[in-house]
């Protein structure tokens, strides 16, 4: 099982090293991040929940870890966290549908393998759906 406190510390250390090594660009990113999540019309908690959802859609494990910690620090409840993640999961599905039939077909063909995503038929070879999914999403 992953120790997320350890993973968070590692991500933060890696970011610190990366941003220090790229000079002004790193300072600029840190400043952009700080300015983006400060309370405004939307409060920090909402902005971090949005960041978390985007991290889930983008499948960035380090981002998920860091924005989860930021959500907790900003006072997000378990229920708010769950809703943000559920929206992310929905949007990830929408992204699959809008980014090409091959990706969506690969996902919907999983129904023929016993996964309850859809019963929609596709012309994609169902024997190879996993390979197509990986090739088109990574």
PDB file of C-alpha atoms in Angstrom:
ATOM      1  CA  UNK A   1       0.000   0.000   0.000  1.00  0.00           C
ATOM      2  CA  UNK A   2       1.228   3.490  -0.851  1.00  0.00           C
ATOM      3  CA  UNK A   3       2.200   5.816   1.974  1.00  0.00           C
ATOM      4  CA  UNK A   4       0.687   9.048   0.688  1.00  0.00           C
ATOM      5  CA  UNK A   5       2.414  11.267   3.241  1.00  0.00           C
ATOM      6  CA  UNK A   6       5.718   9.876   1.985  1.00  0.00           C
ATOM      7  CA  UNK A   7       4.616  10.312  -1.644  1.00  0.00           C
ATOM      8  CA  UNK A   8       3.525  13.908  -0.917  1.00  0.00           C
ATOM      9  CA  UNK A   9       6.900  14.728   0.649  1.00  0.00           C
ATOM     10  CA  UNK A  10       8.689  13.185  -2.341  1.00  0.00           C
ATOM     11  CA  UNK A  11       6.556  15.160  -4.837  1.00  0.00           C
ATOM     12  CA  UNK A  12       7.174  18.395  -2.970  1.00  0.00           C
ATOM     13  CA  UNK A  13      10.934  17.749  -2.828  1.00  0.00           C
ATOM     14  CA  UNK A  14      11.024  16.878  -6.533  1.00  0.00           C
ATOM     15  CA  UNK A  15       9.101  20.037  -7.414  1.00  0.00           C
ATOM     16  CA  UNK A  16      11.391  22.172  -5.288  1.00  0.00           C
ATOM     17  CA  UNK A  17      14.457  20.723  -7.023  1.00  0.00           C
ATOM     18  CA  UNK A  18      12.914  21.029 -10.494  1.00  0.00           C
ATOM     19  CA  UNK A  19      11.741  24.602 -10.058  1.00  0.00           C
ATOM     20  CA  UNK A  20      15.071  25.654  -8.575  1.00  0.00           C
ATOM     21  CA  UNK A  21      16.943  24.094 -11.501  1.00  0.00           C
ATOM     22  CA  UNK A  22      14.970  25.957 -14.170  1.00  0.00           C
ATOM     23  CA  UNK A  23      15.484  29.395 -12.669  1.00  0.00           C
ATOM     24  CA  UNK A  24      13.042  32.109 -13.663  1.00  0.00           C
ATOM     25  CA  UNK A  25      10.667  29.668 -15.335  1.00  0.00           C
ATOM     26  CA  UNK A  26      10.381  27.736 -12.060  1.00  0.00           C
ATOM     27  CA  UNK A  27       9.830  30.928 -10.091  1.00  0.00           C
ATOM     28  CA  UNK A  28       7.194  31.921 -12.617  1.00  0.00           C
ATOM     29  CA  UNK A  29       5.339  28.632 -12.239  1.00  0.00           C
ATOM     30  CA  UNK A  30       5.405  28.874  -8.450  1.00  0.00           C
ATOM     31  CA  UNK A  31       4.074  32.456  -8.664  1.00  0.00           C
ATOM     32  CA  UNK A  32       1.367  31.406 -11.148  1.00  0.00           C
ATOM     33  CA  UNK A  33       0.277  28.572  -8.873  1.00  0.00           C
ATOM     34  CA  UNK A  34       0.156  30.797  -5.794  1.00  0.00           C
ATOM     35  CA  UNK A  35      -1.802  33.515  -7.596  1.00  0.00           C
ATOM     36  CA  UNK A  36      -4.211  30.985  -9.104  1.00  0.00           C
ATOM     37  CA  UNK A  37      -5.325  29.393  -5.840  1.00  0.00           C
ATOM     38  CA  UNK A  38      -5.590  32.491  -3.645  1.00  0.00           C
ATOM     39  CA  UNK A  39      -9.122  33.438  -2.520  1.00  0.00           C
ATOM     40  CA  UNK A  40     -10.966  35.499  -5.097  1.00  0.00           C
ATOM     41  CA  UNK A  41     -14.477  35.175  -6.482  1.00  0.00           C
ATOM     42  CA  UNK A  42     -13.856  31.454  -5.959  1.00  0.00           C
ATOM     43  CA  UNK A  43     -12.265  30.501  -2.670  1.00  0.00           C
ATOM     44  CA  UNK A  44      -9.102  28.434  -2.336  1.00  0.00           C
ATOM     45  CA  UNK A  45     -11.027  25.297  -1.387  1.00  0.00           C
ATOM     46  CA  UNK A  46     -13.101  25.388  -4.602  1.00  0.00           C
ATOM     47  CA  UNK A  47     -10.002  26.084  -6.696  1.00  0.00           C
ATOM     48  CA  UNK A  48      -8.170  23.141  -5.116  1.00  0.00           C
ATOM     49  CA  UNK A  49     -11.169  20.857  -5.671  1.00  0.00           C
ATOM     50  CA  UNK A  50     -11.131  21.967  -9.322  1.00  0.00           C
ATOM     51  CA  UNK A  51      -7.385  21.283  -9.478  1.00  0.00           C
ATOM     52  CA  UNK A  52      -7.935  17.846  -7.991  1.00  0.00           C
ATOM     53  CA  UNK A  53     -10.621  17.006 -10.553  1.00  0.00           C
ATOM     54  CA  UNK A  54      -8.366  18.108 -13.406  1.00  0.00           C
ATOM     55  CA  UNK A  55      -5.507  16.051 -11.944  1.00  0.00           C
ATOM     56  CA  UNK A  56      -7.741  12.957 -11.964  1.00  0.00           C
ATOM     57  CA  UNK A  57      -8.761  13.546 -15.598  1.00  0.00           C
ATOM     58  CA  UNK A  58      -5.109  14.087 -16.553  1.00  0.00           C
ATOM     59  CA  UNK A  59      -4.072  10.976 -14.579  1.00  0.00           C
ATOM     60  CA  UNK A  60      -1.229  12.824 -12.853  1.00  0.00           C
ATOM     61  CA  UNK A  61      -0.542  10.871  -9.671  1.00  0.00           C
ATOM     62  CA  UNK A  62       1.775  13.501  -8.215  1.00  0.00           C
ATOM     63  CA  UNK A  63      -0.772  16.231  -8.941  1.00  0.00           C
ATOM     64  CA  UNK A  64      -3.555  14.146  -7.363  1.00  0.00           C
ATOM     65  CA  UNK A  65      -1.451  13.631  -4.240  1.00  0.00           C
ATOM     66  CA  UNK A  66      -0.531  17.292  -3.911  1.00  0.00           C
ATOM     67  CA  UNK A  67      -4.002  18.674  -4.652  1.00  0.00           C
ATOM     68  CA  UNK A  68      -5.608  16.162  -2.275  1.00  0.00           C
ATOM     69  CA  UNK A  69      -3.374  17.503   0.498  1.00  0.00           C
ATOM     70  CA  UNK A  70      -4.213  21.075  -0.546  1.00  0.00           C
ATOM     71  CA  UNK A  71      -7.950  20.276  -0.475  1.00  0.00           C
ATOM     72  CA  UNK A  72      -7.621  18.930   3.057  1.00  0.00           C
ATOM     73  CA  UNK A  73      -5.594  21.979   4.117  1.00  0.00           C
ATOM     74  CA  UNK A  74      -8.242  24.270   2.583  1.00  0.00           C
ATOM     75  CA  UNK A  75     -10.964  22.546   4.630  1.00  0.00           C
ATOM     76  CA  UNK A  76     -12.659  20.382   2.019  1.00  0.00           C
ATOM     77  CA  UNK A  77     -14.950  17.747   3.483  1.00  0.00           C
ATOM     78  CA  UNK A  78     -14.955  14.099   2.487  1.00  0.00           C
ATOM     79  CA  UNK A  79     -18.262  14.730   0.691  1.00  0.00           C
ATOM     80  CA  UNK A  80     -16.848  17.675  -1.287  1.00  0.00           C
ATOM     81  CA  UNK A  81     -13.819  15.602  -2.202  1.00  0.00           C
ATOM     82  CA  UNK A  82     -16.055  12.715  -3.361  1.00  0.00           C
ATOM     83  CA  UNK A  83     -18.192  15.031  -5.501  1.00  0.00           C
ATOM     84  CA  UNK A  84     -15.134  16.595  -7.141  1.00  0.00           C
ATOM     85  CA  UNK A  85     -13.746  13.159  -7.969  1.00  0.00           C
ATOM     86  CA  UNK A  86     -17.130  11.980  -9.319  1.00  0.00           C
ATOM     87  CA  UNK A  87     -17.225  14.979 -11.682  1.00  0.00           C
ATOM     88  CA  UNK A  88     -13.668  14.143 -12.768  1.00  0.00           C
ATOM     89  CA  UNK A  89     -14.657  10.562 -13.540  1.00  0.00           C
ATOM     90  CA  UNK A  90     -17.642  11.786 -15.562  1.00  0.00           C
ATOM     91  CA  UNK A  91     -15.447  14.228 -17.487  1.00  0.00           C
ATOM     92  CA  UNK A  92     -12.845  11.564 -18.154  1.00  0.00           C
ATOM     93  CA  UNK A  93     -15.604   9.539 -19.838  1.00  0.00           C
ATOM     94  CA  UNK A  94     -16.737  12.588 -21.809  1.00  0.00           C
ATOM     95  CA  UNK A  95     -13.152  13.179 -22.870  1.00  0.00           C
ATOM     96  CA  UNK A  96     -12.944   9.637 -24.181  1.00  0.00           C
ATOM     97  CA  UNK A  97     -16.096  10.112 -26.254  1.00  0.00           C
ATOM     98  CA  UNK A  98     -14.911  13.422 -27.706  1.00  0.00           C
ATOM     99  CA  UNK A  99     -11.317  12.481 -28.499  1.00  0.00           C
ATOM    100  CA  UNK A 100     -11.980   9.773 -30.991  1.00  0.00           C
ATOM    101  CA  UNK A 101     -14.084   6.785 -31.805  1.00  0.00           C
ATOM    102  CA  UNK A 102     -11.178   4.388 -31.322  1.00  0.00           C
ATOM    103  CA  UNK A 103     -10.804   5.345 -27.663  1.00  0.00           C
ATOM    104  CA  UNK A 104     -14.527   5.262 -26.989  1.00  0.00           C
ATOM    105  CA  UNK A 105     -14.909   1.999 -28.893  1.00  0.00           C
ATOM    106  CA  UNK A 106     -12.128   0.470 -26.854  1.00  0.00           C
ATOM    107  CA  UNK A 107     -13.898   1.430 -23.649  1.00  0.00           C
ATOM    108  CA  UNK A 108     -17.367   0.335 -24.745  1.00  0.00           C
ATOM    109  CA  UNK A 109     -16.067  -2.981 -26.045  1.00  0.00           C
ATOM    110  CA  UNK A 110     -15.115  -3.779 -22.481  1.00  0.00           C
ATOM    111  CA  UNK A 111     -18.797  -4.640 -22.004  1.00  0.00           C
ATOM    112  CA  UNK A 112     -18.184  -7.794 -23.993  1.00  0.00           C
ATOM    113  CA  UNK A 113     -15.480  -8.724 -21.483  1.00  0.00           C
ATOM    114  CA  UNK A 114     -17.842  -8.445 -18.513  1.00  0.00           C
ATOM    115  CA  UNK A 115     -17.289  -4.788 -17.555  1.00  0.00           C
ATOM    116  CA  UNK A 116     -20.542  -2.832 -17.180  1.00  0.00           C
ATOM    117  CA  UNK A 117     -19.639   0.282 -19.188  1.00  0.00           C
ATOM    118  CA  UNK A 118     -21.941  -0.150 -22.157  1.00  0.00           C
ATOM    119  CA  UNK A 119     -23.599  -2.647 -24.421  1.00  0.00           C
ATOM    120  CA  UNK A 120     -22.899  -0.590 -27.538  1.00  0.00           C
ATOM    121  CA  UNK A 121     -21.441  -2.607 -30.409  1.00  0.00           C
ATOM    122  CA  UNK A 122     -18.326  -1.562 -32.247  1.00  0.00           C
ATOM    123  CA  UNK A 123     -16.347  -2.650 -35.255  1.00  0.00           C
ATOM    124  CA  UNK A 124     -13.151  -2.724 -33.178  1.00  0.00           C
ATOM    125  CA  UNK A 125     -11.701  -6.184 -32.653  1.00  0.00           C
ATOM    126  CA  UNK A 126     -12.761  -6.999 -29.088  1.00  0.00           C
ATOM    127  CA  UNK A 127      -9.849  -9.406 -28.611  1.00  0.00           C
ATOM    128  CA  UNK A 128      -7.475  -6.443 -28.753  1.00  0.00           C
ATOM    129  CA  UNK A 129      -9.463  -3.754 -26.921  1.00  0.00           C
ATOM    130  CA  UNK A 130      -7.005  -3.549 -24.019  1.00  0.00           C
ATOM    131  CA  UNK A 131      -4.027  -2.983 -26.298  1.00  0.00           C
ATOM    132  CA  UNK A 132      -5.900  -0.324 -28.278  1.00  0.00           C
ATOM    133  CA  UNK A 133      -6.984   1.388 -25.051  1.00  0.00           C
ATOM    134  CA  UNK A 134      -3.416   1.572 -23.786  1.00  0.00           C
ATOM    135  CA  UNK A 135      -1.971   2.657 -27.129  1.00  0.00           C
ATOM    136  CA  UNK A 136      -4.501   5.468 -27.531  1.00  0.00           C
ATOM    137  CA  UNK A 137      -4.571   6.803 -23.978  1.00  0.00           C
ATOM    138  CA  UNK A 138      -0.906   6.852 -22.955  1.00  0.00           C
TER     139      UNK A 138
END
